[in-house]
Structures are given as C-alpha cells and as structure tokens.
Amino acid sequence: MIPSLHTAGLYIHLPFCLQKCVYCDFCSYTGLEAHYTAYIKALLAEAETRAEAWSNRSFDTVYIGGGTPTVLPHDLLIELWQGLERRLPIVSREDREITIEANPGTVDTLFLASLHEAGIQRVSIGVQSLNDHELALLGRIHRADQARRAFQMARAAGFENMSLDLMFGLPGQQLEDWQRSLQQALTLAPEHLSLYCLTVEPETPLAAQIASKGMPAPDDDLAAEMYEWAQDLLCAAGYRHYEISNWARLTAEDERPDLMVPALACRHNLKYWRYESYLGLGVAAHSFDGRRRWANLEDVSEYIARCGRNQDTTAFCEELSPEQQLGEAMMLGLRLIAGVSRRDIEARFGVNLMQVYGAEIERLVQQGLLESDAHDRIRLTRRGRLLGNRVFAEFLR
Amino acid sequence: MVAIDMIRQPKIAAEDVRNFCIIAHIDHGKSTLSDRLIEHTETISPRDMAEQVLDRMDLEREKGITIKAKAVRMFYSADDERLYELNLIDTPGHVDFAYEVSHALSACEGAILVVDASQGIEAQTLANLYLAIEHNLDIIPVINKVDLPAARPDEVAEEIEDLLGVDASEILRISAKEGIGTRPVLEAIVGQIRPPQDGADAALRALVFDSHYDLYKGVVAYVRVMEGTIEAERPLRIMSTGQAIEPLEIGVFAPTMRATGALRTGQVGYVATGLKNVRDCRVGDTITTASRPASEPLPGFDPPKSMVFAGLYPIDSEQYADLRDALEKLQLNDASLVFQPESSAALNLGFRCGFLGLLHMEIVQERLEREYGLELLATAPSVEYQVLGRDDVLRIIDSPAELPDPSEIEEIREPWMEISLFAPKEYIGPLMELATSRRGEFRRMHYPDARRVILTFSIPLAEILVDFHDQLKSVSRGFASMDYLFEDYRAGDLVKMDILVNGEAVDALSIIVHRDRAYDKGSALVRRLKEEIPSHMFAIAIQAAIGSRVIARSTVKALRKDVLAKCYGGDVTRKRKLLERQKEGRRRLKRIGDVEIPQEAFMAVLRLDQD
C-alpha cells in the first residue's frame, strides 16, 4: 500500500511577505527580514533530518511557495535550491517540474533570469486581479501594470511554463469587472491559469471588515455566474479545465486520447489531488507519506531554534485509517475534472468503490452532481463543480 | 456539623416558634436575605455557606428564581434573651408557580414583604401580597438594596404605606447584600409575627405543603404540624386516600434534612414516607395518626392545572425511551408536569406535555437537556381549546393537530385570562396598545399610589403565551410587570393555519390563530422560516395556508455554490475536518421530505412579533 521506490512531491514553505493581504489566513509573517538567512539554513537542516525517512523515494516535483518566496534575495533562493538538490534525491532536469511562486512588485528580469538559470522551470505569478481598485481592496502591494510587467519580465527571463493566479467573487466585484480582468490576463498567453473564488476566512481583516459592514459580503450567486462564464471563455480560448480551479493551455501533446490531464497541468499540485506522497519543509508545511499526515510548527524563531539543535519540528501528526484514506482520496480525486477511476481505487485500496459508496454515488447522480461512465470513471457534473463540498462530504464518515 | 446539631436540639414551646415566608419579586433580594438570616442565626457555619443556600437547583441559581418551595429551620437568640425557633418557608416568585405560593402561605403565620428600593412594588409581588393577606398572615414590609445609588427608599416607603396602611417611617430599610439590617428583621419576625396556635393535645393534623422524591426514603413530605405531634414509630395515615404510612424518618430542614425523631405542634419539617409515587402523597393532603385520626382534614389545595402545552421530541429518535424515563423522573418531583405520548409526521415520536406556563416549559426543557443529556425540539406552545362539534360533543384539544375538520366544528372556545399590568402611569398608552393589539379588552384602571397604575384587561391566553412578557418589558423600558388569572372559555373565530414546505404540510408547524390575525402571523412566519431554512440544492417554497387557501408564501433560493476553491499547501486535514463539521451540522437537521429543517425553525413561531 505504501508506495516505495516511488516519486514524491517536495513543498518548500517560505513564510515571508512585505505586507499581509486582507483575506490571507495562511502562515506568513512581515518584518522578519533579519531571519531570512537563518531560516534557509534551518530549512536545509530539516531537509537533512527528514532525508533518511524519504530515501526510498525520489522527488520529481518541487514547489517553492509561501508567503512570497520572491521577497528573499535571489542568491539566498539559489542557495536554498542548490542546498536541496545536494541533500534530497531530486530527479534529473528533464524529468522534473520545479515551480516557484512570484509576486509582482518583488521581481525584476535579472532576478528571474538567475532563478531560471539555476534550474527553476516554472513560475506561478500571484496576479489576483488586473483592476487597481480590486488590488487595493485585497491589500496587495502591486498595481495591475506591475503584474503585466512581472509576467513579461519572466517571459524575457526564459520561463516557458508560466501560471497566473486570479481571484473572483470579491466584495463589490461586478461580472464585467471579472470579465475584463480575465480577458486581459488571456492577452498575456499564460500556459496555466488558477482561478480562485475568494473565501472569507474567519479571523482575517477581511472577515472583520465584512462583519462591521465596512465591506459588502461576497455574493455567492454572482460568484457562480463568474465561474460559469470563465469556464466557457477559457474553453473557447484553447484552455483545458482539469481541476475545479485550474486550467492549462492545450498543446500538441494533448491530442493523445489517454491523457486524463493536460500536459501543461501543474504536476506538483496533481500529486495532492491524486493522493500521492509529498514532503513539506519549513514552518507550517504539511507532509503525507501515504498513511500519515503531519505538519510543522508555525513559529519561525522556534523552528530555527529546533532545526539548529536537530530537533523534530512536527507540531501535528495523524495516522489515517484505511477508511479515512479512501474518503480523502475521493474528496481530492473528485476535484479533478476527469474524476476518479474505479480501477485505480481498487488497485490502490483493494475495495470496490461501488460496494463502499454505491448508495452515496447513486444519490449524487440523481441530484445531478455526479456522473459516471459505464465502465470506469466517476466525476463531478458541471453543476457539481460549484457544489463540490456537498459531494465530497458524502465520502467522509 | 452533626455534633453541633446534636447539642442544639433545645425543646422550644409553640409560643416561641415563628413560621414565615418571604414575598419578593424576582431579583429583589429574597434569596440574599434568606442567606443573611441563615448566616446570622449560625444555622450553617460561614465556612459552609454557599451563596443562596435555598436555591438548590443550578437552574434556579442561574435564573435567579426559586422554583420549588423549600424550608429551613433556624434558632435565634432574641434581644429579649429567649431562644426562638424560626421556620422560613421559601416561595417561588414567578406567576407560573403561583399555586405553590399558596401552599407555602398555608404553612405560615407571617410573611416578610421584600421590596427593591429602586424598583418599588411589582405586579407579582402585589398578587402574592394579596394572597398572603387572604391567608391572614402578619406582614412585615422591608425595603431592600437601600445602599444602591438608584435607591429611592422614601418614595417606596410611601407606596408601601398606601398599600398596607403601615407608618412609612417604621418600615425597615436594609441591604441584604451588604448584611445591613439583618438583626432588626429577625427582631421583627419574633416581635410582629404571632406564634402558631397551641393544639398539642388535639389529634394530629399536618399539612403537606411540598414534597420531593428520594431514591432511598421514597416520597419525602414537607409538613407543617397544625395540631398534635408526629412521633417516631407511630403509624400515620393520609386522610384523603387512607394511605397508611410507616414513617422511615422524621426531621427538620437545617437546611439539609436532619432527623429529629418528632415534630410538635407549630413545627415545620419532613416525614420520609417510603411511598414510591408522589401521587400517593399529594401536596395539600392532611397527615394524621392511624391510631387516633382527626375527624376533619385541613383545607386542601386545588391541583395545579396545565395552561400551556407543547410537543417535546428527541432530535435523535433513538433517545425517545430516554426522554420518557427522564420525564417520569422529573414528574416525581414536579406533580404539575403532565405528559402523554404523541407522534408527528415531521418529528416522529415524542410527548405532548402540559406546563403551568412558558417559564415552567422552558425550565423543564432545560432540565431535560442538562440533567439527562437529551437534545430536544419543542413545538410551538398551545393552549387548551374546547371544540364543540356539530354532533354536540365537546372535545378538549391542546394541539393544532387534533383539531377536527372545519366542517365538523360548531365553535371553538379558547381560555381567556384577566391580566393586570402594573407600571408607572406614563406607560398607559403603550400598554393599552400592546394589550389591544393582542385582542385584549380593557376592563378597568386604578392607581395604587400617585405614580403608578394597574391596568386590567381580559385577554386570550394564547395571545400572551408567546413573547408577551418581553414586549411588555420593551414598551415600558422594563418598568411594567404583569400578573394573570384564568377567567373563562369563550368562543372565537379561530382557524388552523398550516405551513407547507414544498407542498408538504409540516404538522409540527401548524398553529391555531384568530382569523383576523392569520394573515399577519402567516406572513411573519413564512418570512421567519425563509431565514431559518438553509439553501438546498433546489428551491423551497414555504406557504402558510388555511385549509386549501394559501395566505402567504416565500421561497428559499436554490444553493448554487458550495465548494472550497483551494487546498493550501497540502493541508488536507483541515479541509477534511471542515467538511466533516459541515456534514455533522446537517445531520442534526430534521428531514421533511427532501428538505432539511433546523430546529430553530420550529421555534420561529415564538418570535413572530419581534420583527
């Protein structure tokens, strides 16, 4: 059951930002510039500590996320990347995907070129919106023209696989505002697009603003319209929808009929949705080895101190029962537009999906949220993509 | 404690016994004054003194009210250097429990009337005061909380003078909280309340004024010995039923039960009867001696009458048997609670319960949930209707579901109450408006003192059941108080209003309303339900209907979007837990057809007038 001599993903968390965005509830900090060097050193120490347990895998995807990884000086980022390559079994250049998140306002061509040269092939740019008013409202540090420029600089620096993040369902955002942002984003011709509906997380400044009526609450019905419209536009523009929030530009390779996801899909994120293993390094990073999931502590100073003493940095760990594993695999797998293969489930978990979840699947099909083809796959319907939580919950006990 | 008590068992003559109760409005300081008296007489050492000794149930402490009458015996060395036995009998302050007040009063010769120095006298206090005067008790008025900044003791003293004809300057002014004036109160008790009549030689007559059930001692009857003596080893008999009692234990409340072996004329205490059912020894019964029975029982009490009825249903239908057991156990100590099995198409199996009033209902529900770990859903409260059929048969119904088809009904009669609203006179306008908007008919108005007015109306009980008290407080800035009494049954133009959810009638949401109020109530109810019922995968029509005629409707729009956009950095655990929580929340909803209805929706009818 535990994949051995198998590939795994590697996630690196760099929890630093110049400014917190109003909607953000993940682990990132401002004003810790003095800790950058020590943090990278600590992170490499953690890589070394964890390396042995992962020695029977090789990493074929790496995702450097945050936070804002690009607030770090480029030489520190390169030191990090080279340090990881030395300590962990990362596969050779032609077989791997290395992504870094970059935020407009923190990069220039030279900076990006040095990352590309160091071997990072893919960049994901946190554009979020191409409307200055919306960017200000979200608490982003950049303006729309900086976002366009950042994208062009990355192209100029040699990146051939680039992704853009955009957000919709913002407070006060109208359908036309969203249409304009997305159409302008398409003029940049990215290889990949992630479109995220804004989630108002509790205890964020945004939640407080909405609670105090300082900002209108997002309108779910309107967000649904925006999503529907985006699906149609991107399909017409030559993008393939492959996960609830993700699209990839079609290429010649995608002519092959057996491909369940487009060639330009984010291979690292696919590991999450396919319930494959990943190792996360850095504060608050999550890892999964096929059976257990654990997370690191969140405090930067504490993390640096423990790594310095070669102590464990795990703050949370859970052992997943076979039943939970199956439920999670369904919850994640159904996020893919191609859905879940019954054969794959049987091969991996040794159970017949219809025997375990027959009643649930039948009900969801009746409700028009799921569809299943006669022989193998079950997937969300177009309507089900907007009501995914109702579907996923049925597979959890 | 036991050792001290053994020493302190002086034999006290009936002329040195004083039996009294305290009459006060909620929060005016009855429990605090009781505590001070208990402390001052060293009935409990200060070390063991928990605040508000008399209010034993958690709920009573939280709500600041006394639900069941209880008693405590104290010894007091008075300024005249004699030792007195004082028996304080606690009384409930809320109108729902008025019948228990008269039990307590029957066991006393005197009453302390506690009045808050800033609030003045309130309607219920007045009602209890009149009851006490009817029982011919000696009244000691006391003004409490004189230390507070808002206190206006002189005005309140004048109100009391107007009311009782006592000299305002002689009224005691105390602060029970600060312990100011406790001893003068004790002196007043021994000086102004008459001792019980001495009837030591007569045949035993002991009045049962309360009871509780004890697992080991059976029914424990709280008694006041009016004549004769109760002695150990002497068989007793209940006069109304002839039920024989071999007392297991005889004693006093000090304030916990303390065996003394005997109770003499004038004393207050308990008899552990060993009986297994509270109904075998009812409050109001007279206990006598089997060998030398009295010829006449003491005047008894009318059994309490349920005024409010509601269905109680377990949220988890597997708890039905537990609910039945819990109700049976509660009934052992609360003879006023009645229940019988009921079934609802929407809510499955439950019980139709009768309560003394809304507060009683609330307390029973909370006790069932808290003490028995049940999760309950209560339907809208109803009164008892008399339905005269075309066949000339009079049927009593207490649930809208039992109402026959309109074609079979000659007339429906509902209970009307006489309600007294007591408030400063500047609120006459709003109080009039409130009462008449609820079909109240004005009767009379009088001024007990220069500042305040008592407005009396005749009003259907159904109109004051829900939310009336809150509205009363809100239109009078908290100054008004109320009291009510059953008047009679009267015919009215009443109809049953059904609520349909996607075309399906939900029996638990039906209510009986006056035709003139049906449209307003129906619109408010469907509007409220629209807020309470979450979006589903399909649109939900909510309709209010009388017979087949729909009088109001609203729609819950279909849910379009419920999906998490992103799963950050592989934090699958958080996402899974979020979905599990959402799912668990939905599991607690009641399913009507395909529609899941939260329990709040079933209570929506309670808050219709708050919009």
PDB file of N, CA and C in Angstrom, chain B residues 421 427-445 453-457 459 468 472 475:
ATOM      1  N   LEU B 421     -51.672  44.671  34.420  1.00  0.00           N
ATOM      2  CA  LEU B 421     -50.381  45.245  34.065  1.00  0.00           C
ATOM      3  C   LEU B 421     -50.120  46.396  35.026  1.00  0.00           C
ATOM      4  N   TYR B 427     -46.718  55.041  31.087  1.00  0.00           N
ATOM      5  CA  TYR B 427     -46.730  53.964  30.087  1.00  0.00           C
ATOM      6  C   TYR B 427     -48.142  53.482  29.750  1.00  0.00           C
ATOM      7  N   ILE B 428     -49.151  54.190  30.213  1.00  0.00           N
ATOM      8  CA  ILE B 428     -50.526  53.751  29.942  1.00  0.00           C
ATOM      9  C   ILE B 428     -50.761  53.543  28.445  1.00  0.00           C
ATOM     10  N   GLY B 429     -50.311  54.515  27.634  1.00  0.00           N
ATOM     11  CA  GLY B 429     -50.528  54.441  26.184  1.00  0.00           C
ATOM     12  C   GLY B 429     -49.954  53.167  25.568  1.00  0.00           C
ATOM     13  N   PRO B 430     -48.645  52.958  25.694  1.00  0.00           N
ATOM     14  CA  PRO B 430     -48.042  51.752  25.106  1.00  0.00           C
ATOM     15  C   PRO B 430     -48.639  50.445  25.642  1.00  0.00           C
ATOM     16  N   LEU B 431     -48.999  50.424  26.924  1.00  0.00           N
ATOM     17  CA  LEU B 431     -49.554  49.183  27.477  1.00  0.00           C
ATOM     18  C   LEU B 431     -50.937  48.906  26.889  1.00  0.00           C
ATOM     19  N   MET B 432     -51.725  49.974  26.729  1.00  0.00           N
ATOM     20  CA  MET B 432     -53.045  49.836  26.105  1.00  0.00           C
ATOM     21  C   MET B 432     -52.895  49.272  24.700  1.00  0.00           C
ATOM     22  N   GLU B 433     -51.930  49.872  23.983  1.00  0.00           N
ATOM     23  CA  GLU B 433     -51.732  49.469  22.598  1.00  0.00           C
ATOM     24  C   GLU B 433     -51.308  48.003  22.520  1.00  0.00           C
ATOM     25  N   LEU B 434     -50.375  47.634  23.391  1.00  0.00           N
ATOM     26  CA  LEU B 434     -49.895  46.256  23.387  1.00  0.00           C
ATOM     27  C   LEU B 434     -51.040  45.283  23.657  1.00  0.00           C
ATOM     28  N   ALA B 435     -51.808  45.556  24.693  1.00  0.00           N
ATOM     29  CA  ALA B 435     -52.859  44.605  25.072  1.00  0.00           C
ATOM     30  C   ALA B 435     -53.947  44.545  24.008  1.00  0.00           C
ATOM     31  N   THR B 436     -54.340  45.702  23.435  1.00  0.00           N
ATOM     32  CA  THR B 436     -55.434  45.648  22.458  1.00  0.00           C
ATOM     33  C   THR B 436     -54.961  45.029  21.148  1.00  0.00           C
ATOM     34  N   SER B 437     -53.655  45.189  20.825  1.00  0.00           N
ATOM     35  CA  SER B 437     -53.160  44.560  19.594  1.00  0.00           C
ATOM     36  C   SER B 437     -53.173  43.040  19.732  1.00  0.00           C
ATOM     37  N   ARG B 438     -53.262  42.558  20.955  1.00  0.00           N
ATOM     38  CA  ARG B 438     -53.339  41.109  21.175  1.00  0.00           C
ATOM     39  C   ARG B 438     -54.766  40.693  21.546  1.00  0.00           C
ATOM     40  N   ARG B 439     -55.732  41.402  21.033  1.00  0.00           N
ATOM     41  CA  ARG B 439     -57.150  41.097  21.259  1.00  0.00           C
ATOM     42  C   ARG B 439     -57.580  41.326  22.714  1.00  0.00           C
ATOM     43  N   GLY B 440     -56.802  42.088  23.459  1.00  0.00           N
ATOM     44  CA  GLY B 440     -57.173  42.362  24.843  1.00  0.00           C
ATOM     45  C   GLY B 440     -58.358  43.325  24.913  1.00  0.00           C
ATOM     46  N   GLU B 441     -59.236  43.103  25.903  1.00  0.00           N
ATOM     47  CA  GLU B 441     -60.374  44.009  26.103  1.00  0.00           C
ATOM     48  C   GLU B 441     -60.168  44.725  27.428  1.00  0.00           C
ATOM     49  N   PHE B 442     -60.168  46.049  27.340  1.00  0.00           N
ATOM     50  CA  PHE B 442     -59.902  46.840  28.530  1.00  0.00           C
ATOM     51  C   PHE B 442     -61.019  46.668  29.556  1.00  0.00           C
ATOM     52  N   ARG B 443     -60.640  46.486  30.811  1.00  0.00           N
ATOM     53  CA  ARG B 443     -61.624  46.333  31.879  1.00  0.00           C
ATOM     54  C   ARG B 443     -61.647  47.548  32.794  1.00  0.00           C
ATOM     55  N   ARG B 444     -60.514  47.823  33.427  1.00  0.00           N
ATOM     56  CA  ARG B 444     -60.521  48.942  34.370  1.00  0.00           C
ATOM     57  C   ARG B 444     -59.079  49.384  34.642  1.00  0.00           C
ATOM     58  N   MET B 445     -59.013  50.525  35.339  1.00  0.00           N
ATOM     59  CA  MET B 445     -57.707  51.092  35.633  1.00  0.00           C
ATOM     60  C   MET B 445     -57.785  51.630  37.044  1.00  0.00           C
ATOM     61  N   VAL B 453     -49.954  52.812  38.004  1.00  0.00           N
ATOM     62  CA  VAL B 453     -51.296  52.448  37.584  1.00  0.00           C
ATOM     63  C   VAL B 453     -51.374  50.928  37.402  1.00  0.00           C
ATOM     64  N   ILE B 454     -52.527  50.385  37.668  1.00  0.00           N
ATOM     65  CA  ILE B 454     -52.781  48.976  37.344  1.00  0.00           C
ATOM     66  C   ILE B 454     -53.868  48.940  36.277  1.00  0.00           C
ATOM     67  N   LEU B 455     -53.528  48.420  35.109  1.00  0.00           N
ATOM     68  CA  LEU B 455     -54.491  48.296  34.014  1.00  0.00           C
ATOM     69  C   LEU B 455     -54.959  46.855  33.988  1.00  0.00           C
ATOM     70  N   THR B 456     -56.242  46.656  33.923  1.00  0.00           N
ATOM     71  CA  THR B 456     -56.752  45.289  33.881  1.00  0.00           C
ATOM     72  C   THR B 456     -57.453  45.049  32.551  1.00  0.00           C
ATOM     73  N   PHE B 457     -57.096  43.940  31.929  1.00  0.00           N
ATOM     74  CA  PHE B 457     -57.690  43.559  30.649  1.00  0.00           C
ATOM     75  C   PHE B 457     -58.189  42.136  30.734  1.00  0.00           C
ATOM     76  N   ILE B 459     -58.031  38.993  28.199  1.00  0.00           N
ATOM     77  CA  ILE B 459     -57.198  38.724  27.016  1.00  0.00           C
ATOM     78  C   ILE B 459     -57.108  37.210  26.798  1.00  0.00           C
ATOM     79  N   PHE B 468     -45.187  37.849  24.995  1.00  0.00           N
ATOM     80  CA  PHE B 468     -45.896  38.993  25.548  1.00  0.00           C
ATOM     81  C   PHE B 468     -45.069  39.678  26.630  1.00  0.00           C
ATOM     82  N   LEU B 472     -43.848  43.466  26.776  1.00  0.00           N
ATOM     83  CA  LEU B 472     -44.275  44.301  27.893  1.00  0.00           C
ATOM     84  C   LEU B 472     -43.072  45.061  28.455  1.00  0.00           C
ATOM     85  N   VAL B 475     -41.860  47.794  25.823  1.00  0.00           N
ATOM     86  CA  VAL B 475     -42.622  49.041  25.657  1.00  0.00           C
ATOM     87  C   VAL B 475     -42.615  49.889  26.930  1.00  0.00           C
TER      88      VAL B 475
END
